[in-house]
Short mmCIF file of C-alpha atoms and ligand atoms in Angstrom, two decimals:
data_model
loop_
_atom_site.label_atom_id
_atom_site.label_comp_id
_atom_site.label_asym_id
_atom_site.label_seq_id
_atom_site.Cartn_x
_atom_site.Cartn_y
_atom_site.Cartn_z
CA MET A 1 -21.85 -73.43 157.91
CA SER A 2 -19.80 -70.97 159.86
CA GLY A 3 -17.96 -71.10 163.11
CA PRO A 4 -15.68 -73.68 164.66
CA GLY A 5 -16.88 -76.70 162.62
CA ASN A 6 -15.91 -75.03 159.39
CA ASN A 7 -12.43 -76.22 158.57
CA LEU A 8 -12.42 -75.60 154.78
CA MET A 9 -10.70 -72.25 154.05
CA GLY A 10 -9.22 -70.11 151.39
CA LEU A 11 -6.15 -68.14 152.49
CA ASP A 12 -4.57 -65.15 150.71
CA VAL A 13 -0.92 -65.02 151.86
CA GLY A 14 -0.20 -61.45 150.83
CA THR A 15 2.81 -59.14 151.29
CA SER A 16 0.53 -56.70 152.92
CA ARG A 17 -2.33 -58.69 154.37
CA LEU A 18 -3.36 -62.26 155.25
CA VAL A 19 -7.04 -62.95 154.47
CA VAL A 20 -9.02 -66.01 155.37
CA ALA A 21 -12.28 -66.94 153.58
CA ARG A 22 -14.83 -69.41 154.93
CA GLN A 23 -18.29 -70.50 153.90
CA ASN A 24 -21.14 -69.04 155.83
CA GLY A 25 -24.51 -70.43 154.79
CA ASP A 26 -24.86 -69.63 151.11
CA GLY A 27 -22.23 -66.88 151.34
CA PHE A 28 -18.70 -66.30 152.47
CA GLU A 29 -17.13 -64.62 155.46
CA PHE A 30 -13.70 -63.08 155.70
CA GLU A 31 -11.13 -62.17 158.30
CA SER A 32 -7.95 -60.25 157.65
CA GLN A 33 -4.79 -59.22 159.49
CA LEU A 34 -1.93 -56.99 158.35
CA ASN A 35 1.14 -59.05 157.62
CA ALA A 36 3.35 -56.74 159.71
CA PHE A 37 4.79 -56.37 163.16
CA VAL A 38 6.78 -54.13 165.46
CA SER A 39 9.00 -55.37 168.27
CA VAL A 40 10.56 -53.61 171.29
CA PRO A 41 12.82 -55.02 174.01
CA TYR A 42 10.83 -56.64 176.79
CA SER A 43 10.28 -54.72 180.00
CA LYS A 44 7.59 -54.97 182.62
CA MET A 45 6.94 -51.23 182.30
CA THR A 46 6.25 -51.49 178.55
CA GLU A 47 4.09 -54.52 179.10
CA ASN A 48 1.95 -52.65 181.62
CA ALA A 49 1.78 -49.55 179.45
CA LEU A 50 0.55 -51.62 176.43
CA ARG A 51 -2.04 -53.33 178.58
CA ARG A 52 -3.38 -49.95 179.59
CA GLU A 53 -3.54 -48.87 175.93
CA ALA A 54 -5.35 -52.15 175.13
CA VAL A 55 -2.72 -53.03 172.48
CA SER A 56 -2.62 -56.79 172.01
CA PHE A 57 0.89 -58.30 171.90
CA HIS A 58 2.90 -61.39 172.73
CA THR A 59 6.41 -61.87 173.94
CA MET A 60 9.00 -63.70 171.85
CA ASN A 61 12.75 -64.11 172.37
CA GLY A 62 12.94 -61.38 175.01
CA GLU A 63 10.94 -58.97 172.89
CA ILE A 64 7.43 -57.59 172.93
CA VAL A 65 5.91 -58.17 169.54
CA VAL A 66 2.81 -56.33 168.31
CA HIS A 67 1.59 -57.90 165.06
CA GLY A 68 -1.25 -57.80 162.64
CA ASN A 69 -3.78 -54.96 162.52
CA GLU A 70 -2.41 -53.36 165.68
CA ALA A 71 1.15 -52.97 164.21
CA PRO A 72 0.73 -49.65 162.36
CA ARG A 73 -0.78 -47.80 165.32
CA PHE A 74 2.07 -49.03 167.53
CA ALA A 75 4.66 -48.10 164.87
CA ASP A 76 3.15 -44.66 164.58
CA LEU A 77 3.28 -44.22 168.39
CA LEU A 78 6.96 -45.12 168.24
CA ASN A 79 7.56 -43.12 165.07
CA THR A 80 9.10 -46.10 163.36
CA GLU A 81 8.41 -48.34 160.32
CA THR A 82 6.54 -51.64 160.73
CA ARG A 83 8.60 -54.75 160.01
CA ARG A 84 7.33 -57.06 157.27
CA PRO A 85 7.57 -60.85 157.12
CA MET A 86 7.21 -60.64 153.30
CA THR A 87 8.53 -58.46 150.60
CA VAL A 88 7.59 -58.33 146.88
CA GLY A 89 5.20 -61.23 147.15
CA VAL A 90 7.40 -63.76 148.96
CA LEU A 91 8.89 -64.48 152.38
CA ASN A 92 11.52 -61.94 153.23
CA PRO A 93 14.74 -63.96 153.78
CA SER A 94 16.39 -61.12 155.70
CA GLU A 95 13.62 -60.85 158.27
CA LYS A 96 14.59 -63.53 160.83
CA GLU A 97 11.41 -63.25 162.87
CA GLY A 98 9.13 -63.13 159.87
CA LEU A 99 8.11 -66.77 159.56
CA ALA A 100 7.34 -67.07 163.27
CA VAL A 101 5.11 -64.00 163.01
CA ILE A 102 3.27 -65.29 159.93
CA ARG A 103 2.83 -68.66 161.60
CA ARG A 104 1.27 -67.14 164.66
CA LEU A 105 -1.05 -64.88 162.66
CA ILE A 106 -2.17 -67.77 160.45
CA GLU A 107 -2.72 -70.08 163.44
CA ASN A 108 -4.79 -67.37 165.23
CA MET A 109 -6.99 -66.97 162.17
CA THR A 110 -7.38 -70.61 161.18
CA ALA A 111 -7.00 -72.98 164.11
CA LYS A 112 -10.45 -72.50 165.54
CA GLY A 113 -12.28 -75.76 165.19
CA PRO A 114 -11.55 -79.23 166.45
CA GLY A 115 -10.96 -80.84 163.01
CA ARG A 116 -7.94 -80.68 160.77
CA PRO A 117 -8.00 -77.49 158.70
CA LYS A 118 -8.06 -77.85 154.92
CA ILE A 119 -6.64 -74.80 153.26
CA CYS A 120 -6.00 -73.63 149.75
CA PHE A 121 -3.50 -70.74 149.88
CA SER A 122 -2.46 -68.31 147.21
CA VAL A 123 1.00 -68.11 145.69
CA PRO A 124 2.28 -65.42 143.33
CA SER A 125 3.53 -65.81 139.79
CA ALA A 126 7.11 -65.40 138.78
CA PRO A 127 7.98 -61.98 137.46
CA LEU A 128 7.72 -61.49 133.69
CA ASN A 129 11.19 -62.10 132.24
CA GLY A 130 12.55 -62.57 135.74
CA GLU A 131 14.12 -65.32 137.76
CA GLU A 132 11.81 -67.96 139.19
CA GLY A 133 12.29 -67.03 142.83
CA LEU A 134 9.29 -68.77 144.33
CA THR A 135 10.58 -72.14 145.37
CA TYR A 136 11.82 -71.07 148.83
CA HIS A 137 8.58 -69.22 149.56
CA GLU A 138 6.20 -72.00 148.63
CA ALA A 139 8.33 -74.83 150.13
CA THR A 140 8.75 -72.96 153.42
CA LEU A 141 5.03 -72.30 153.76
CA ARG A 142 4.20 -75.89 152.92
CA GLN A 143 6.62 -77.05 155.57
CA MET A 144 5.01 -74.67 158.10
CA PHE A 145 1.54 -76.11 157.27
CA GLN A 146 2.94 -79.64 157.56
CA GLU A 147 4.15 -78.85 161.06
CA LEU A 148 0.70 -77.43 161.88
CA GLU A 149 -0.76 -80.68 160.48
CA TYR A 150 -3.05 -78.86 158.00
CA ASP A 151 -4.03 -80.27 154.60
CA VAL A 152 -2.98 -77.71 151.99
CA ARG A 153 -2.97 -77.03 148.32
CA THR A 154 -2.05 -73.86 146.44
CA ILE A 155 -3.60 -71.63 143.80
CA ASN A 156 -1.99 -68.97 141.68
CA GLU A 157 -3.10 -65.52 142.82
CA GLY A 158 -4.34 -64.20 139.44
CA LEU A 159 -6.28 -67.46 138.90
CA ALA A 160 -7.90 -67.06 142.32
CA VAL A 161 -9.28 -63.74 141.14
CA VAL A 162 -10.71 -65.42 138.04
CA TYR A 163 -12.30 -68.14 140.24
CA SER A 164 -13.78 -65.46 142.45
CA GLU A 165 -15.22 -63.12 139.88
CA LEU A 166 -15.60 -64.76 136.45
CA GLU A 167 -18.18 -67.52 136.90
CA ASP A 168 -20.36 -65.75 134.31
CA THR A 169 -17.76 -66.26 131.53
CA ASN A 170 -17.09 -69.81 132.56
CA TYR A 171 -13.80 -68.70 134.13
CA THR A 172 -12.46 -67.26 130.93
CA GLY A 173 -10.74 -63.87 131.17
CA ILE A 174 -7.97 -61.96 132.89
CA GLY A 175 -7.66 -61.63 136.65
CA VAL A 176 -5.38 -58.98 138.04
CA SER A 177 -4.51 -58.47 141.68
CA PHE A 178 -2.92 -55.10 142.52
CA GLY A 179 -1.37 -55.89 145.87
CA GLY A 180 1.25 -54.56 148.22
CA GLY A 181 4.35 -56.17 146.85
CA LEU A 182 3.24 -57.34 143.44
CA CYS A 183 0.70 -57.07 140.70
CA ASN A 184 -0.26 -60.57 139.65
CA VAL A 185 -1.90 -61.33 136.30
CA CYS A 186 -3.50 -64.54 135.01
CA LEU A 187 -5.18 -65.15 131.71
CA ALA A 188 -7.47 -68.16 132.18
CA TYR A 189 -9.34 -70.08 129.56
CA LEU A 190 -12.21 -72.26 130.82
CA SER A 191 -10.67 -72.12 134.34
CA MET A 192 -7.25 -73.26 133.09
CA PRO A 193 -4.34 -70.84 133.64
CA ALA A 194 -2.97 -70.15 130.14
CA LEU A 195 -0.47 -67.46 131.09
CA SER A 196 0.48 -65.80 134.33
CA PHE A 197 3.16 -63.44 135.58
CA SER A 198 3.78 -60.69 138.12
CA ILE A 199 5.45 -57.30 138.19
CA ALA A 200 7.20 -55.94 141.29
CA LYS A 201 5.46 -52.53 141.30
CA ALA A 202 2.45 -52.28 143.52
CA GLY A 203 1.29 -50.54 146.76
CA ASP A 204 4.69 -50.74 148.52
CA PHE A 205 6.41 -49.24 145.51
CA ILE A 206 3.87 -46.38 145.46
CA ASP A 207 4.35 -45.76 149.25
CA SER A 208 8.17 -45.88 149.27
CA SER A 209 8.62 -43.81 146.10
CA THR A 210 6.15 -41.21 147.39
CA ALA A 211 7.86 -41.15 150.78
CA GLN A 212 11.21 -40.41 149.11
CA VAL A 213 9.74 -37.38 147.36
CA THR A 214 7.78 -36.00 150.31
CA GLY A 215 10.25 -36.92 153.07
CA ASP A 216 7.67 -38.86 155.09
CA LEU A 217 7.88 -42.37 156.47
CA ALA A 218 6.40 -44.96 154.10
CA ASN A 219 4.13 -46.21 156.86
CA ARG A 220 2.64 -42.72 157.24
CA VAL A 221 2.17 -42.35 153.45
CA ARG A 222 0.34 -45.66 153.43
CA ILE A 223 -2.01 -44.67 156.22
CA THR A 224 -2.88 -41.36 154.43
CA LYS A 225 -3.24 -43.08 151.08
CA GLU A 226 -5.64 -45.69 152.48
CA GLU A 227 -7.67 -43.06 154.33
CA GLY A 228 -8.27 -40.68 151.44
CA PHE A 229 -6.56 -41.21 148.14
CA TYR A 230 -8.69 -41.08 144.98
CA PHE A 231 -8.13 -40.05 141.38
CA ASN A 232 -9.17 -36.60 140.30
CA GLY A 233 -7.87 -34.06 137.85
CA HIS A 234 -6.69 -31.28 140.09
CA PHE A 235 -4.61 -31.32 143.29
CA VAL A 236 -4.81 -29.24 146.32
CA ASP A 237 -2.31 -31.39 148.02
CA LYS A 238 1.29 -32.37 147.21
CA LEU A 239 0.92 -35.89 148.60
CA GLN A 240 -2.11 -36.64 146.41
CA GLN A 241 -0.22 -35.37 143.41
CA VAL A 242 2.84 -37.51 144.06
CA LEU A 243 0.76 -40.60 144.83
CA THR A 244 -1.00 -40.10 141.43
CA VAL A 245 2.39 -39.99 139.65
CA TYR A 246 3.41 -43.40 141.09
CA TYR A 247 -0.06 -44.89 140.59
CA ASP A 248 0.18 -43.95 136.92
CA ASP A 249 3.65 -45.41 136.72
CA MET A 250 2.40 -48.73 138.12
CA ILE A 251 -0.64 -48.85 135.80
CA TYR A 252 1.48 -48.05 132.79
CA SER A 253 4.12 -50.66 133.69
CA LEU A 254 1.45 -53.33 134.18
CA ILE A 255 -0.41 -52.63 130.95
CA ASN A 256 2.90 -52.75 129.04
CA ALA A 257 3.82 -56.02 130.70
CA MET A 258 0.44 -57.45 129.75
CA LYS A 259 0.92 -56.23 126.19
CA GLU A 260 4.30 -57.91 126.01
CA ALA A 261 3.12 -61.18 127.54
CA PHE A 262 -0.05 -61.47 125.42
CA SER A 263 1.83 -60.63 122.23
CA ASN A 264 3.75 -63.87 122.50
CA THR A 265 1.30 -65.93 120.48
CA ARG A 266 3.08 -69.21 121.05
CA ARG A 267 1.92 -69.12 124.69
CA MET A 268 -1.57 -67.80 124.03
CA PRO A 269 -4.81 -69.78 123.73
CA LYS A 270 -6.97 -69.12 120.64
CA LEU A 271 -9.56 -66.75 122.03
CA THR A 272 -12.64 -66.63 119.86
CA LYS A 273 -14.46 -63.89 121.82
CA PRO A 274 -13.39 -60.70 123.61
CA VAL A 275 -12.58 -61.42 127.30
CA PRO A 276 -13.16 -59.42 130.49
CA ILE A 277 -10.49 -58.02 132.81
CA VAL A 278 -11.17 -58.08 136.53
CA LEU A 279 -9.24 -55.65 138.74
CA SER A 280 -8.74 -56.61 142.40
CA GLY A 281 -6.36 -56.14 145.34
CA GLY A 282 -6.13 -53.29 147.88
CA THR A 283 -4.26 -51.06 145.42
CA ALA A 284 -7.22 -51.24 142.99
CA SER A 285 -9.66 -49.93 145.59
CA PRO A 286 -9.39 -46.13 145.31
CA LYS A 287 -12.25 -44.30 143.60
CA GLY A 288 -11.45 -43.69 139.93
CA PHE A 289 -8.93 -46.53 139.57
CA ARG A 290 -10.95 -48.51 137.03
CA ASP A 291 -11.40 -45.44 134.82
CA ARG A 292 -7.72 -44.60 135.01
CA PHE A 293 -6.80 -48.16 134.05
CA GLU A 294 -9.27 -48.23 131.17
CA LYS A 295 -8.07 -44.89 129.84
CA THR A 296 -4.46 -46.12 129.75
CA LEU A 297 -5.46 -49.44 128.21
CA ARG A 298 -7.43 -47.68 125.47
CA GLN A 299 -4.33 -45.65 124.60
CA THR A 300 -2.36 -48.86 124.14
CA ASP A 301 -2.23 -51.05 121.10
CA PHE A 302 -3.39 -54.04 123.06
CA PRO A 303 -2.98 -57.48 121.42
CA ILE A 304 -6.32 -59.02 122.57
CA GLN A 305 -9.95 -57.92 122.48
CA ILE A 306 -11.37 -56.88 125.86
CA SER A 307 -15.10 -57.13 126.49
CA GLU A 308 -15.20 -55.12 129.72
CA ILE A 309 -13.09 -53.95 132.64
CA ARG A 310 -14.62 -54.40 136.01
CA VAL A 311 -13.54 -54.12 139.61
CA ALA A 312 -14.00 -57.18 141.85
CA ARG A 313 -17.05 -57.11 144.08
CA ASP A 314 -14.66 -56.64 147.04
CA PRO A 315 -11.09 -55.97 145.86
CA HIS A 316 -9.68 -56.79 149.34
CA THR A 317 -11.04 -60.34 149.56
CA ALA A 318 -11.16 -61.57 145.96
CA THR A 319 -8.01 -63.70 146.19
CA ALA A 320 -9.11 -65.40 149.43
CA ARG A 321 -12.57 -65.97 148.00
CA GLY A 322 -11.14 -67.60 144.84
CA ALA A 323 -8.89 -69.78 146.96
CA LEU A 324 -11.90 -70.91 148.93
CA VAL A 325 -13.78 -71.69 145.65
CA ALA A 326 -10.79 -73.86 144.66
CA ALA A 327 -10.75 -75.53 148.07
CA MET A 328 -14.46 -76.26 147.88
CA THR A 329 -14.10 -77.77 144.42
CA GLU A 330 -10.88 -79.67 144.80
CA MET A 331 -10.39 -80.63 148.43
N1 LIG B 401 -8.35 -47.87 150.54
C1 LIG B 401 -7.15 -48.06 149.93
N2 LIG B 401 -6.66 -47.15 149.04
C2 LIG B 401 -5.44 -47.38 148.50
N3 LIG B 401 -4.67 -48.39 148.72
C3 LIG B 401 -5.09 -49.27 149.60
C4 LIG B 401 -6.32 -49.18 150.25
N4 LIG B 401 -6.49 -50.25 151.11
C5 LIG B 401 -5.33 -50.96 150.91
N5 LIG B 401 -4.53 -50.40 150.03
C6 LIG B 401 -3.19 -50.88 149.61
O1 LIG B 401 -3.33 -52.13 149.07
C7 LIG B 401 -2.13 -52.84 149.26
C8 LIG B 401 -2.44 -54.17 149.83
O2 LIG B 401 -3.28 -54.85 148.95
P1 LIG B 401 -3.54 -56.44 149.13
O3 LIG B 401 -4.00 -56.68 150.49
O4 LIG B 401 -4.35 -56.84 147.96
O5 LIG B 401 -2.00 -56.90 148.96
P2 LIG B 401 -1.40 -58.31 149.35
O6 LIG B 401 -2.25 -59.43 148.76
O7 LIG B 401 -1.10 -58.37 150.77
O8 LIG B 401 0.02 -58.23 148.60
P3 LIG B 401 0.64 -59.03 147.40
O9 LIG B 401 -0.52 -59.63 146.63
O10 LIG B 401 1.43 -58.08 146.64
O11 LIG B 401 1.50 -60.10 148.04
C9 LIG B 401 -1.25 -52.02 150.17
O12 LIG B 401 -0.23 -51.35 149.48
C10 LIG B 401 -2.26 -51.08 150.79
O13 LIG B 401 -1.66 -49.85 151.15
MG1 LIG B 402 -2.32 -60.28 147.04
#
């Protein structure tokens, strides 16, 4: 059932995008907003000008705030960077306005029906060999949902990819989400998370590293990348070439991290059959990504047998979809 009565949702709380999944008949429907904003000091003139441009905005603490999908266009008009409520997978503690912006975006996307929303939202894994820095993020979001009077539970992001895509192997295999702030990996065995971790190299790393080389703003690099980047052997264009360099760096780093994590046999389940890898997330969406990933994996002495490497049916919505599958099963 779709529409206002449908209060069961999966929510991907991503560094780059917030995605809500709902049931719609036998299928699923999705809605997404960029997790970004731009603010300018309030003036009546600016307010009128934005109305004429049909930019949607709200006012907050004496500022005009443009958030969500409208933010990049507005940032580009002002030749500035967008501000981001989250960084490397978690709430950005140095962005004061961030939580209020996320709250408003999430409320707009979820508070549509009369009943109390029931939401399963995604949380990232701790970095491989890194500090567990997730407590503040998860606790703050839980508190926000408590204030909104929603019922919530959480799901690990990599596991959500497995729930979304690996029904055919009885939820056994490796889910990877190549996002904005992080790449999240989860090896699941019969739907149970056996091992999960993240690395802090993903789309934002590719954008900011490329911007440093080419001298552009990262926001501009991102827009160009999303419009037209793909993998090919020869480059007419400097930007494409630099993007490929950092894409390769990320793929290489991730495969090495997987190799290291899966070599630690104490933590590994006893796999009796080769397992699939599913690639998802916005950063996995360019044409040629799967082949590039597979080529690098084949050149690596990988500790477990892989049956196939596939891209999620929709890389942009797999996490939200898996979170909804969890909500439907558990809530
Ligand atoms: N068509 C595209 N080509 C290349 N990159 C893309 C494309 N569309 C989106 N991206 C990139 O994907 C990234 C966002 O992916 P996604 O929405 O999966 O991340 P997220 O879930 O918000 O972040 P995270 O999981 O790291 O918290 C951004 O870096 C964005 O620039
Ligand atoms: Mg994500």
